[in-house]
Coordinates of C-alpha atoms and ligand atoms in Angstrom, one line a residue:
M1 CA 36.2 0.5 32.7
N2 CA 35.8 -1.6 29.5
L3 CA 37.6 -0.6 26.3
I4 CA 35.0 -0.5 23.6
K5 CA 36.0 -2.1 20.2
N6 CA 32.6 -2.9 18.7
I7 CA 29.3 -1.1 18.7
C8 CA 26.1 -2.3 17.2
C9 CA 23.2 0.0 16.3
I10 CA 19.8 -1.6 15.7
G11 CA 17.7 0.7 13.4
A12 CA 19.2 2.5 10.4
G13 CA 16.7 5.4 10.3
Y14 CA 16.9 9.1 10.8
V15 CA 18.6 8.7 14.2
G16 CA 20.6 5.5 13.8
G17 CA 22.3 6.5 10.5
P18 CA 23.4 10.0 11.3
T19 CA 24.3 9.3 14.9
M20 CA 26.5 6.3 14.2
A21 CA 28.1 8.2 11.3
V22 CA 29.2 10.9 13.6
I23 CA 30.4 8.5 16.3
A24 CA 32.4 6.6 13.6
E25 CA 34.0 9.8 12.5
K26 CA 34.9 10.9 16.0
C27 CA 36.1 7.5 17.2
P28 CA 38.0 5.9 14.3
E29 CA 39.3 3.0 16.4
I30 CA 35.8 1.7 17.2
I31 CA 34.0 -0.6 14.6
I32 CA 30.3 0.3 14.3
T33 CA 27.8 -1.9 12.6
V34 CA 24.3 -0.5 11.9
V35 CA 21.7 -3.2 11.3
D36 CA 18.1 -3.0 10.2
K37 CA 15.4 -5.6 9.5
N38 CA 14.5 -3.5 6.4
I39 CA 17.0 -4.9 3.9
N40 CA 16.1 -2.2 1.4
R41 CA 17.2 0.5 3.8
I42 CA 20.5 -1.2 4.3
T43 CA 21.0 -1.5 0.5
Q44 CA 20.3 2.2 0.2
W45 CA 22.9 3.1 3.0
N46 CA 25.4 1.1 1.0
Y47 CA 24.7 2.8 -2.4
K48 CA 27.9 3.7 -4.1
D49 CA 26.1 6.9 -5.2
T50 CA 26.0 8.7 -1.8
S51 CA 23.5 11.3 -3.1
K52 CA 20.9 8.5 -2.9
L53 CA 21.2 7.7 0.8
P54 CA 17.8 7.0 2.5
V55 CA 18.2 10.0 4.8
F56 CA 19.0 13.5 3.5
E57 CA 20.8 15.6 6.1
P58 CA 23.2 18.5 5.3
G59 CA 26.8 17.2 5.9
L60 CA 25.8 13.5 6.2
E61 CA 26.9 12.5 2.7
E62 CA 30.5 13.7 3.3
I63 CA 30.8 11.8 6.6
I64 CA 29.5 8.6 5.0
K65 CA 32.0 8.9 2.2
N66 CA 34.8 9.1 4.8
V67 CA 33.8 6.4 7.2
R68 CA 31.7 3.9 5.4
D69 CA 33.4 0.5 5.0
K70 CA 36.3 1.8 7.1
N71 CA 34.9 1.7 10.6
L72 CA 31.1 2.1 9.8
F73 CA 29.2 -0.8 8.2
F74 CA 25.6 -1.1 7.2
S75 CA 24.5 -4.7 7.4
S76 CA 21.5 -7.0 7.6
D77 CA 23.4 -9.6 9.7
I78 CA 21.6 -8.7 12.9
E79 CA 22.8 -11.8 14.8
G80 CA 26.5 -11.3 13.9
A81 CA 26.5 -7.6 14.8
I82 CA 24.8 -8.2 18.2
S83 CA 27.1 -11.0 19.1
N84 CA 30.2 -9.0 18.4
A85 CA 29.2 -5.8 20.2
E86 CA 30.1 -4.6 23.7
I87 CA 27.6 -1.8 23.4
I88 CA 24.3 -2.0 21.5
F89 CA 22.3 1.1 20.7
L90 CA 18.5 0.6 20.2
C91 CA 17.5 3.2 17.6
V92 CA 14.3 1.6 16.4
N93 CA 11.0 3.5 15.8
T94 CA 8.5 3.8 18.6
P95 CA 5.2 4.8 16.9
I96 CA 1.9 5.3 18.6
K97 CA -0.3 2.2 19.0
D98 CA -2.9 2.0 16.3
K99 CA -5.1 -0.5 18.0
G100 CA -6.0 -2.0 21.4
F101 CA -5.7 -0.3 24.8
G102 CA -4.2 3.1 24.5
A103 CA -4.6 3.2 20.7
G104 CA -3.8 6.7 19.4
Q105 CA -1.8 7.7 22.5
A106 CA 0.4 5.0 24.0
S107 CA 3.7 4.1 22.5
D108 CA 3.8 0.8 20.6
L109 CA 6.8 -0.9 22.0
K110 CA 6.7 -4.0 19.7
F111 CA 9.9 -2.9 17.9
I112 CA 11.8 -2.2 21.1
E113 CA 10.6 -5.5 22.6
S114 CA 11.6 -7.5 19.5
C115 CA 15.1 -5.9 19.7
A116 CA 15.4 -6.8 23.3
R117 CA 14.6 -10.4 22.5
Q118 CA 17.2 -10.5 19.7
V119 CA 19.8 -9.0 22.0
A120 CA 18.9 -11.5 24.7
Q121 CA 19.3 -14.3 22.3
F122 CA 22.5 -13.3 20.4
A123 CA 24.6 -11.2 22.9
K124 CA 27.7 -12.7 24.4
G125 CA 29.4 -11.8 27.7
H126 CA 28.7 -8.4 29.2
T127 CA 26.7 -6.1 27.0
I128 CA 25.7 -2.5 27.6
V129 CA 22.2 -1.9 26.0
V130 CA 21.5 1.7 25.3
E131 CA 18.0 3.1 24.8
K132 CA 18.4 5.8 22.1
S133 CA 14.9 5.6 20.9
T134 CA 12.4 7.8 22.7
L135 CA 10.6 5.7 25.2
P136 CA 7.9 5.9 27.9
V137 CA 9.1 6.3 31.4
R138 CA 10.1 2.9 32.9
T139 CA 10.7 1.1 29.6
A140 CA 14.2 0.3 30.8
E141 CA 12.6 -2.0 33.3
T142 CA 10.8 -3.9 30.6
I143 CA 14.0 -4.2 28.6
S144 CA 15.9 -5.5 31.6
T145 CA 13.3 -8.0 32.4
I146 CA 13.5 -9.4 28.8
L147 CA 17.3 -9.4 28.8
N148 CA 17.7 -11.0 32.2
S149 CA 15.1 -13.8 31.5
S150 CA 17.5 -15.0 28.7
Q151 CA 20.0 -16.1 31.4
E152 CA 17.6 -18.3 33.3
G153 CA 18.6 -21.9 33.2
D154 CA 21.7 -21.3 31.1
L155 CA 24.6 -21.2 33.5
L156 CA 27.2 -22.3 31.0
N157 CA 26.7 -19.3 28.6
S158 CA 26.3 -16.6 31.2
K159 CA 25.5 -13.2 29.8
T160 CA 25.1 -10.0 31.7
F161 CA 23.4 -6.8 30.7
S162 CA 23.4 -3.2 31.8
V163 CA 20.6 -1.0 30.5
L164 CA 21.2 2.7 30.0
S165 CA 19.0 5.5 28.8
N166 CA 20.7 7.9 26.3
P167 CA 18.0 9.8 24.5
E168 CA 18.8 11.6 21.3
F169 CA 18.0 15.4 21.0
L170 CA 19.0 15.9 17.4
A171 CA 16.6 17.8 15.1
E172 CA 16.3 16.8 11.5
G173 CA 17.9 19.2 9.0
T174 CA 20.5 20.1 11.6
A175 CA 21.3 16.6 12.8
I176 CA 25.0 16.6 12.0
N177 CA 25.7 19.9 13.7
D178 CA 23.5 18.9 16.7
L179 CA 25.4 15.6 17.0
K180 CA 28.8 17.3 16.7
N181 CA 28.0 20.2 19.0
P182 CA 25.3 18.9 21.3
D183 CA 23.8 21.2 24.0
R184 CA 24.1 18.2 26.3
V185 CA 24.4 14.4 26.2
L186 CA 22.1 12.7 28.7
I187 CA 23.0 9.3 30.2
G188 CA 20.6 7.7 32.7
G189 CA 21.5 4.5 34.5
E190 CA 22.1 2.7 37.7
D191 CA 25.4 1.1 36.9
H192 CA 28.2 3.7 37.3
E193 CA 30.8 1.7 35.3
S194 CA 28.5 1.3 32.3
I195 CA 27.6 5.0 32.4
E196 CA 31.3 6.0 32.4
T197 CA 32.0 3.5 29.5
L198 CA 29.4 5.2 27.4
A199 CA 30.4 8.7 28.5
R200 CA 34.0 7.9 27.4
I201 CA 32.8 7.5 23.8
Y202 CA 31.1 10.9 23.8
K203 CA 34.2 12.4 25.5
Y204 CA 36.1 11.9 22.2
W205 CA 34.4 15.2 21.2
V206 CA 32.0 16.4 23.9
P207 CA 33.3 18.3 27.0
D208 CA 32.6 16.3 30.1
E209 CA 30.6 19.2 31.7
K210 CA 28.0 18.7 28.9
I211 CA 27.5 15.0 29.7
I212 CA 24.7 14.8 32.3
R213 CA 24.4 11.7 34.4
T214 CA 21.0 11.0 35.9
N215 CA 18.9 8.1 37.1
L216 CA 17.1 6.0 34.4
W217 CA 13.7 7.4 34.9
S218 CA 14.8 11.1 34.9
S219 CA 16.6 10.5 31.6
E220 CA 13.6 8.8 30.0
L221 CA 11.2 11.5 31.3
S222 CA 13.6 14.4 30.3
K223 CA 13.4 13.4 26.6
L224 CA 9.6 13.4 26.6
T225 CA 9.6 16.7 28.5
A226 CA 12.0 18.4 26.2
N227 CA 9.9 17.6 23.2
A228 CA 6.7 18.6 25.0
F229 CA 8.2 22.0 26.0
L230 CA 9.4 22.6 22.4
A231 CA 6.1 21.7 20.9
Q232 CA 4.3 23.8 23.5
R233 CA 6.3 26.9 22.4
I234 CA 5.1 26.4 18.8
S235 CA 1.5 26.0 19.8
S236 CA 1.8 29.1 22.0
I237 CA 3.3 31.2 19.2
N238 CA 0.8 29.9 16.7
S239 CA -2.1 30.8 19.0
I240 CA -0.8 34.4 19.2
A241 CA -0.3 34.4 15.4
A242 CA -4.1 34.0 15.0
F243 CA -4.5 36.8 17.4
C244 CA -2.2 39.1 15.4
E245 CA -4.1 38.4 12.2
I246 CA -7.3 39.7 13.8
T247 CA -5.9 42.6 15.7
G248 CA -3.4 44.0 13.3
G249 CA -0.3 42.8 15.1
N250 CA 2.6 41.1 13.5
I251 CA 3.9 37.8 14.9
K252 CA 7.5 38.4 13.8
E253 CA 7.5 41.6 15.7
V254 CA 5.9 40.0 18.7
S255 CA 8.4 37.0 18.6
K256 CA 11.3 39.4 18.5
A257 CA 10.0 41.5 21.3
I258 CA 9.3 38.6 23.7
G259 CA 12.4 36.7 22.6
C260 CA 14.6 39.5 23.8
D261 CA 13.6 38.6 27.3
S262 CA 16.5 36.2 28.3
R263 CA 14.0 34.1 30.3
I264 CA 12.0 33.4 27.2
G265 CA 14.8 33.2 24.6
T266 CA 14.7 33.7 20.8
D267 CA 14.5 30.1 19.5
F268 CA 11.4 28.2 18.5
L269 CA 9.2 31.3 18.2
N270 CA 8.5 31.0 14.5
A271 CA 4.8 30.8 13.7
G272 CA 4.0 28.2 11.0
P273 CA 1.5 25.8 9.6
G274 CA 1.6 23.6 12.7
F275 CA 4.5 21.4 13.9
G276 CA 5.2 18.2 12.0
G277 CA 7.8 15.5 12.3
S278 CA 7.7 12.0 13.6
C279 CA 8.1 12.9 17.3
F280 CA 6.3 15.9 18.8
K281 CA 2.8 14.5 18.4
K282 CA 3.7 11.0 19.3
D283 CA 5.8 12.0 22.4
I284 CA 3.1 14.4 23.7
S285 CA 0.4 11.8 23.1
N286 CA 2.5 9.4 25.1
L287 CA 2.9 12.0 27.9
V288 CA -0.9 12.4 27.9
Y289 CA -1.4 8.7 28.1
L290 CA 1.1 8.3 30.9
S291 CA -0.4 11.2 32.8
N292 CA -3.9 9.6 32.7
Y293 CA -2.4 6.2 33.5
F294 CA -0.7 7.6 36.6
G295 CA -3.9 9.3 37.8
L296 CA -3.1 12.9 36.7
P297 CA -6.0 13.8 34.3
E298 CA -5.4 17.6 34.7
V299 CA -1.8 17.1 33.6
A300 CA -3.0 15.0 30.6
E301 CA -5.5 17.7 29.6
Y302 CA -2.9 20.5 29.8
W303 CA -0.5 18.7 27.4
S304 CA -3.3 17.5 25.1
S305 CA -4.2 21.1 24.4
V306 CA -0.8 21.5 22.7
I307 CA -1.8 18.9 20.1
K308 CA -5.3 20.3 19.8
L309 CA -4.0 23.8 19.0
N310 CA -1.7 22.2 16.4
E311 CA -4.5 20.4 14.7
W312 CA -6.6 23.6 14.7
Q313 CA -3.8 25.6 13.1
K314 CA -3.8 23.3 10.0
L315 CA -7.6 23.4 9.8
R316 CA -7.7 27.2 10.2
I317 CA -5.2 27.7 7.4
S318 CA -7.1 25.3 5.1
K319 CA -10.4 27.1 5.8
L320 CA -9.1 30.5 5.2
I321 CA -7.6 29.5 1.8
V322 CA -11.1 28.3 0.8
E323 CA -12.6 31.6 2.0
K324 CA -10.2 33.8 0.2
L325 CA -10.7 31.9 -3.0
F326 CA -14.4 32.9 -3.0
G327 CA -15.6 29.9 -1.0
T328 CA -14.9 27.2 -3.6
L329 CA -11.8 25.4 -4.8
R330 CA -13.5 23.1 -7.3
G331 CA -11.3 22.8 -10.4
K332 CA -8.9 25.6 -9.2
S333 CA -5.2 25.0 -9.5
I334 CA -3.1 25.5 -6.3
A335 CA 0.6 25.2 -6.0
I336 CA 2.0 23.5 -2.8
L337 CA 5.5 24.6 -2.2
G338 CA 7.1 22.2 0.2
F339 CA 6.0 18.7 1.4
A340 CA 8.7 17.9 4.0
F341 CA 7.8 18.8 7.6
K342 CA 10.6 21.3 7.7
A343 CA 13.5 22.5 5.5
N344 CA 16.6 20.5 4.9
T345 CA 15.1 17.0 5.3
N346 CA 13.3 14.6 3.0
D347 CA 11.1 13.4 5.9
T348 CA 7.4 14.0 5.5
R349 CA 6.1 12.3 8.7
Q350 CA 3.3 14.3 10.2
S351 CA 4.1 17.2 7.8
A352 CA 1.5 20.0 7.9
S353 CA 1.5 19.7 4.1
I354 CA -0.2 16.4 4.3
D355 CA -3.3 17.6 6.2
I356 CA -3.6 20.9 4.4
S357 CA -3.2 19.2 1.0
K358 CA -5.8 16.6 1.9
N359 CA -8.2 19.4 3.0
L360 CA -7.7 21.3 -0.3
L361 CA -8.1 18.1 -2.4
N362 CA -11.3 17.3 -0.5
E363 CA -12.6 20.8 -1.5
G364 CA -12.0 19.9 -5.2
A365 CA -8.7 21.8 -5.7
N366 CA -6.1 20.4 -8.2
L367 CA -2.7 20.5 -6.6
L368 CA 0.7 21.0 -8.2
I369 CA 3.2 19.8 -5.6
H370 CA 6.9 20.8 -5.4
D371 CA 9.6 19.8 -3.0
P372 CA 13.3 19.7 -3.7
K373 CA 14.0 16.5 -1.7
V374 CA 10.7 14.6 -1.3
Q375 CA 10.2 11.9 -3.9
E376 CA 6.8 11.3 -5.6
D377 CA 6.5 7.8 -4.1
Q378 CA 6.6 9.4 -0.6
I379 CA 3.8 11.8 -1.5
I380 CA 1.7 8.9 -2.8
K381 CA 2.3 7.1 0.6
E382 CA 1.1 10.2 2.5
L383 CA -1.8 11.3 0.3
G384 CA -2.9 7.9 -1.1
S385 CA -2.8 7.0 -4.7
K386 CA -6.5 7.7 -5.5
T387 CA -6.1 11.4 -6.1
H388 CA -2.7 11.1 -7.8
N389 CA -2.6 11.7 -11.5
E390 CA 0.8 10.3 -12.3
K391 CA 0.5 10.5 -16.1
A392 CA -0.6 14.1 -16.4
D393 CA 1.8 17.0 -16.5
E394 CA -1.0 19.5 -16.6
F395 CA -4.7 19.3 -15.4
K396 CA -7.6 18.7 -17.8
I397 CA -10.5 21.1 -17.8
D398 CA -12.8 18.7 -15.8
D399 CA -10.2 17.6 -13.2
E400 CA -11.1 18.0 -9.6
G401 CA -9.3 17.0 -6.4
V402 CA -6.2 15.5 -8.1
W403 CA -2.5 16.2 -7.6
I404 CA 0.6 16.0 -9.7
K405 CA 4.2 16.4 -8.7
K406 CA 6.3 19.0 -10.5
K407 CA 10.0 19.2 -10.8
T408 CA 10.7 22.9 -11.2
I409 CA 9.3 25.9 -9.3
E410 CA 8.3 27.7 -12.5
S411 CA 6.3 24.8 -13.9
T412 CA 4.6 24.4 -10.5
L413 CA 3.4 28.0 -10.5
K414 CA 2.2 28.3 -14.1
N415 CA -1.5 29.1 -14.3
V416 CA -2.2 28.6 -10.7
D417 CA -4.9 30.5 -8.7
A418 CA -2.9 30.3 -5.5
V419 CA 0.4 29.3 -4.0
V420 CA 0.6 27.8 -0.5
I421 CA 4.1 27.9 1.0
L422 CA 4.4 25.2 3.6
T423 CA 8.1 24.4 4.0
E424 CA 10.7 27.1 4.4
W425 CA 13.2 25.8 1.8
S426 CA 15.7 28.5 1.0
I427 CA 15.0 28.2 -2.8
Y428 CA 11.4 29.5 -2.1
K429 CA 12.9 32.6 -0.4
K430 CA 14.5 33.5 -3.7
I431 CA 11.5 33.3 -6.0
N432 CA 11.1 36.3 -8.2
W433 CA 7.4 37.1 -7.7
T434 CA 7.3 39.9 -10.2
K435 CA 8.2 37.4 -12.9
I436 CA 6.0 34.7 -11.5
S437 CA 3.0 37.0 -11.2
K438 CA 2.8 37.0 -15.0
L439 CA 2.5 33.2 -15.0
M440 CA -0.4 33.0 -12.5
R441 CA -4.1 33.2 -13.1
H442 CA -5.6 36.3 -11.5
P443 CA -6.9 37.3 -9.0
A444 CA -3.9 35.3 -7.6
W445 CA -3.0 34.6 -4.0
I446 CA 0.1 33.6 -2.0
F447 CA -0.5 32.0 1.3
D448 CA 2.8 32.2 3.2
T449 CA 2.6 30.0 6.2
R450 CA 6.4 30.4 6.9
S451 CA 6.8 34.2 6.7
I452 CA 9.4 34.0 4.0
V453 CA 7.9 36.2 1.3
D454 CA 9.0 39.8 1.1
K455 CA 5.9 41.9 1.4
N456 CA 7.4 44.9 -0.3
E457 CA 8.2 42.8 -3.4
I458 CA 4.6 41.6 -3.6
K459 CA 3.3 45.1 -3.4
K460 CA 4.9 45.7 -6.8
T461 CA 2.8 42.9 -8.3
N462 CA -0.9 42.4 -8.5
I463 CA -0.8 39.2 -6.3
N464 CA -2.7 39.1 -3.0
L465 CA -0.7 38.1 0.0
W466 CA -1.8 36.3 3.2
G467 CA 1.0 36.0 5.7
I468 CA 0.9 33.9 8.9
G469 CA 0.4 36.1 11.9
D470 CA 0.5 39.3 9.9
G471 CA -2.4 41.6 10.7
Y472 CA -1.3 44.1 8.0
T473 CA -1.5 41.8 5.0
N474 CA -4.6 39.8 6.1
Ligands
LIG1 P1 13.0 5.4 11.6 O1 11.6 4.9 11.4 O2 13.6 6.4 10.7 O3 14.0 4.2 11.8 C1 13.8 3.1 12.6 C2 14.4 1.9 11.9 O4 14.3 0.8 12.9 C3 13.6 1.4 10.7 O5 14.5 1.4 9.6 C4 13.1 0.0 11.1 O6 13.1 -0.9 10.0 C5 14.1 -0.4 12.1 N1 13.7 -1.5 13.0 C6 12.5 -1.6 13.7 N2 12.5 -2.7 14.4 C7 13.6 -3.4 14.2 C8 14.2 -4.6 14.6 N3 13.5 -5.4 15.5 N4 15.4 -5.0 14.1 C9 16.1 -4.2 13.2 N5 15.6 -3.0 12.8 C10 14.4 -2.6 13.2 O7 12.9 6.1 13.1 P2 13.8 7.3 13.6 O8 13.3 8.6 13.1 O9 15.2 7.0 13.4 O10 13.5 7.3 15.2 C11 14.0 6.3 16.0 C12 13.8 6.6 17.4 O11 14.5 7.8 17.8 C13 12.3 6.9 17.8 O12 12.0 6.4 19.1 C14 12.2 8.4 17.8 O13 11.2 8.9 18.6 C15 13.6 8.8 18.3 N6 14.1 10.1 17.8 C16 13.9 10.5 16.5 C17 14.4 11.7 16.1 C18 14.3 12.2 14.7 O14 14.6 13.3 14.4 N7 13.7 11.4 13.8 C19 15.2 12.5 17.0 C20 15.4 12.1 18.3 C21 14.8 10.9 18.7
LIG2 C1 12.4 17.7 17.3 C2 13.3 18.4 18.4 O1 13.6 19.7 18.1 C3 14.6 17.5 18.7 O2 15.3 18.1 19.8 C4 14.1 16.1 19.0 O3 15.3 15.3 19.2 C5 13.3 15.5 17.9 O4 12.1 16.4 17.7 C6 12.8 14.2 18.1 O5 12.7 13.7 19.3 O6 12.4 13.6 17.1 P1 12.5 17.7 14.7 O7 11.1 17.2 14.8 O8 13.4 16.9 13.8 O9 13.2 17.8 16.1 O10 12.5 19.2 14.1 P2 12.2 20.6 14.8 O11 13.2 21.6 14.4 O12 11.9 20.5 16.3 O13 10.8 21.0 14.1 C7 9.6 20.3 14.4 C8 8.4 21.0 13.7 O14 8.2 22.3 14.4 C9 8.7 21.3 12.3 O15 7.5 21.1 11.5 C10 9.0 22.8 12.3 O16 8.7 23.4 11.1 C11 8.1 23.3 13.4 N1 8.7 24.5 14.0 C12 9.9 24.6 14.6 C13 7.9 25.7 13.9 O17 6.8 25.7 13.4 N2 8.3 26.8 14.5 C14 9.6 26.9 15.2 O18 9.9 28.0 15.7 C15 10.3 25.7 15.2

């Protein structure tokens, strides 16, 4: 079994950065170099002021302070890092194709393919190439083909490669804990020695019984399946939330009652505005595409309904806001609390806040947006610059369909007709609604899509409350 001294990670994103930080902390004798073609991102990872790292994750900053420039390096020297490494983790993004065959569903493997070509060109000796990105089943075959073609006709500089699948199961916001205490580590491969070399790194802190070894295709498919099952649970509970609202049930009570059944379990039963994040939609879309590709249209239809329900949830919430505000939002001020796709991350990819904000802007509402970690630039990227009024701090009388970013909760809620809570940040749980009620324009509404508002407190105010899946308040 090879002794690993140097690891290279290609991709310094939400997976590459935190994952390598934890490996560096747990394996101090291994040198880890994280590279990225985005030089700006590398610069940000190297910021002296660690509060400005490109990824916000609780606990990450402390680890970076301890390991950066000791055994963890962020660099744009891709060639150097590849040629020094015995193991290379591929942690690049795998978005959905936006054009051509399979557009909107199939994975775009251009980043993975270009990584494989770089590895093929610069690697030396024997290299273990680890798929950490989430990939369609049988991608390892493509990577192997590219890697092995680099050896053809070059007998002097013979290189060998072993490709492993080692999907990442971390969730944003809890990434550090997920990495330090994983439910399991999955390694798929054909070459026993390489599997054990990789397993040995994890064994620094993960008990061996939690390290599952499978064949390559089971490993690749397990990752897509895990995300599909998780997303399916959210669509299922959101569908029942709508049911509760009409029939007088309460989704929290229903979740608790069904979650007590050990076969169902308590996790992932929180109704919400619809799942966001960079992966659920993309991974299920990929599963749908593959199902059709392999001649399984019924399977494709089954999984596509999970996405359909999720899209419907965002639309349903947008429509009911319009209805409750007398059928028109033109010129009304609405506070948006939370733009990240979940709490404890600065990531906005596929956040329900994007679609719901766009729907409200389209209806002519003026939005005051607050999020403790999402920067204004990021919101501009998601909503477009056209409706952004960067200069104003308050709306003018004839404004319609524009948004401004606010820094404090109090200034966000001043004079608004309604508040839409979209991310479950803990600071929003502590809002004193009795005090805020005096700042709002009445009749005022709270739309609580995360079930974080205390109903009894609201009863003491003259604010109207709509709570997700709560048939009593709605
Ligand atoms: P990301 O977009 O945050 O980061 C990917 C990085 O790869 C980018 O910085 C990009 O510049 C870089 N990159 C792309 N091509 C490159 C190349 N050829 N050379 C060098 N750098 C290159 O993506 P992410 O959220 O970290 O996700 C990465 C993969 O992990 C995806 O496949 C995703 O599905 C999977 N995943 C993500 C999460 C998550 O929570 N975000 C969790 C588990 C798995
Ligand atoms: C998800 C999975 O949980 C990870 O295991 C996986 O590694 C990752 O995708 C990935 O492959 O990218 P992530 O998207 O970071 O992680 O976060 P989740 O906690 O899964 O939340 C996803 C979305 O579902 C969020 O918008 C969240 O608010 C929503 N959600 C989650 C609910 O609406 N209800 C719940 O009960 C749980």
